Amino acid sequence: MTWPFDQPRNCATVFSKSVLDRSRPILHVSHDEDDHGWQFLDGVSEELEDVVLAGLSHVLEIDPAVVELAGMEPGFHASRSAVNEPWVIQRTPPDPDDDDMADET
């Protein structure tokens, strides 16, 4: 199978710790506009102590169905309410903190 993501398999990627240890499913996926990075989250917590970096290749081992989001453009995110529910894809709104930083420069 051809690698479907726009980043290499060994790209450092943000995962919820609970997703990586498989105690919770992936319910939120973000494809960042600024660096094209990916985040695979449990939808419960995005606090720094609840996330970890791991290679992007782990995502398809954890949930092969996530491959359907591999073509999601940077600047978008997808959420679902449960594993068997459809993904809802939306543009990620701008971070208000980014505007504040731009004003300071």
CSV table of C-alpha atoms in Angstrom, one decimal:
chain,number,residue,atom,x,y,z
A,1,MET,CA,0.0,0.0,0.0
A,2,THR,CA,1.3,3.5,-0.9
A,3,TRP,CA,1.7,5.7,2.2
A,4,PRO,CA,-1.4,7.9,2.1
A,5,PHE,CA,-0.4,10.9,4.3
A,6,ASP,CA,1.5,14.0,3.2
A,7,GLN,CA,4.1,13.5,6.0
A,8,PRO,CA,6.5,10.6,6.2
A,9,ARG,CA,5.8,7.6,8.4
A,10,ASN,CA,8.4,8.7,11.0
A,11,CYS,CA,7.1,12.3,11.3
A,12,ALA,CA,6.6,13.3,14.9
A,13,THR,CA,2.9,13.4,15.5
A,14,VAL,CA,0.7,14.4,18.4
A,15,PHE,CA,-1.4,11.6,20.0
A,16,SER,CA,-3.5,11.5,23.1
A,17,LYS,CA,-1.7,9.1,25.4
A,18,SER,CA,-5.0,7.2,25.7
A,19,VAL,CA,-5.1,6.7,21.9
A,20,LEU,CA,-1.5,5.5,21.8
A,21,ASP,CA,-2.1,3.0,24.6
A,22,ARG,CA,-5.5,2.0,22.9
A,23,SER,CA,-7.6,2.7,26.0
A,24,ARG,CA,-9.7,5.3,24.0
A,25,PRO,CA,-10.5,5.6,20.3
A,26,ILE,CA,-9.4,8.4,18.0
A,27,LEU,CA,-12.4,10.8,17.9
A,28,HIS,CA,-10.7,14.0,16.8
A,29,VAL,CA,-8.1,14.5,14.0
A,30,SER,CA,-6.4,17.8,13.1
A,31,HIS,CA,-4.2,18.6,10.1
A,32,ASP,CA,-2.4,21.7,11.1
A,33,GLU,CA,-2.2,24.5,8.5
A,34,ASP,CA,1.1,26.0,9.8
A,35,ASP,CA,3.3,23.0,9.6
A,36,HIS,CA,1.1,20.3,8.1
A,37,GLY,CA,1.4,18.3,11.3
A,38,TRP,CA,-1.2,15.8,12.3
A,39,GLN,CA,-2.9,15.3,15.7
A,40,PHE,CA,-4.9,12.2,16.7
A,41,LEU,CA,-6.8,12.8,19.8
A,42,ASP,CA,-9.4,11.1,22.0
A,43,GLY,CA,-11.7,14.1,22.2
A,44,VAL,CA,-11.5,14.2,26.0
A,45,SER,CA,-8.4,16.2,26.8
A,46,GLU,CA,-5.8,18.2,24.8
A,47,GLU,CA,-3.8,19.2,27.9
A,48,LEU,CA,-0.1,18.9,27.5
A,49,GLU,CA,0.2,16.2,30.1
A,50,ASP,CA,-2.3,14.1,28.2
A,51,VAL,CA,-0.6,14.1,24.8
A,52,VAL,CA,2.6,12.5,23.5
A,53,LEU,CA,4.7,12.6,20.3
A,54,ALA,CA,5.0,9.4,18.3
A,55,GLY,CA,5.7,8.4,14.7
A,56,LEU,CA,2.8,9.0,12.3
A,57,SER,CA,3.0,5.3,11.2
A,58,HIS,CA,1.3,4.3,14.5
A,59,VAL,CA,-2.0,5.8,13.5
A,60,LEU,CA,-2.9,3.1,10.9
A,61,GLU,CA,-1.9,0.4,13.4
A,62,ILE,CA,-4.2,1.9,16.0
A,63,ASP,CA,-7.2,2.6,13.7
A,64,PRO,CA,-6.8,1.6,10.0
A,65,ALA,CA,-10.1,3.4,9.2
A,66,VAL,CA,-8.4,6.8,9.7
A,67,VAL,CA,-6.8,6.3,6.3
A,68,GLU,CA,-10.0,7.9,4.9
A,69,LEU,CA,-8.8,11.2,6.4
A,70,ALA,CA,-5.3,11.1,4.9
A,71,GLY,CA,-6.3,13.4,2.1
A,72,MET,CA,-7.7,16.0,4.5
A,73,GLU,CA,-6.2,19.4,3.6
A,74,PRO,CA,-4.1,21.3,6.1
A,75,GLY,CA,-6.2,23.7,8.1
A,76,PHE,CA,-9.0,21.3,8.6
A,77,HIS,CA,-10.1,18.9,11.4
A,78,ALA,CA,-12.4,16.0,11.7
A,79,SER,CA,-14.5,14.7,14.6
A,80,ARG,CA,-16.8,11.9,15.3
A,81,SER,CA,-18.9,11.0,18.3
A,82,ALA,CA,-17.9,7.3,18.3
A,83,VAL,CA,-15.8,4.8,16.4
A,84,ASN,CA,-18.6,3.7,14.0
A,85,GLU,CA,-19.9,7.2,13.4
A,86,PRO,CA,-19.1,9.2,10.3
A,87,TRP,CA,-16.4,11.9,10.4
A,88,VAL,CA,-17.5,15.5,10.3
A,89,ILE,CA,-14.8,17.6,8.6
A,90,GLN,CA,-14.6,21.3,9.1
A,91,ARG,CA,-12.1,24.1,8.5
A,92,THR,CA,-10.2,24.8,11.7
A,93,PRO,CA,-11.0,28.4,12.9
A,94,PRO,CA,-8.0,30.7,13.3
A,95,ASP,CA,-6.4,30.7,16.7
A,96,PRO,CA,-7.1,34.1,18.4
A,97,ASP,CA,-3.7,33.9,20.1
A,98,ASP,CA,-2.0,33.9,16.6
A,99,ASP,CA,-3.7,37.3,15.9
A,100,ASP,CA,-2.4,38.7,19.2
A,101,MET,CA,1.2,37.6,18.3
A,102,ALA,CA,1.0,39.1,14.9
A,103,ASP,CA,0.0,42.5,16.4
A,104,GLU,CA,3.1,42.4,18.6
A,105,THR,CA,5.5,42.0,15.8
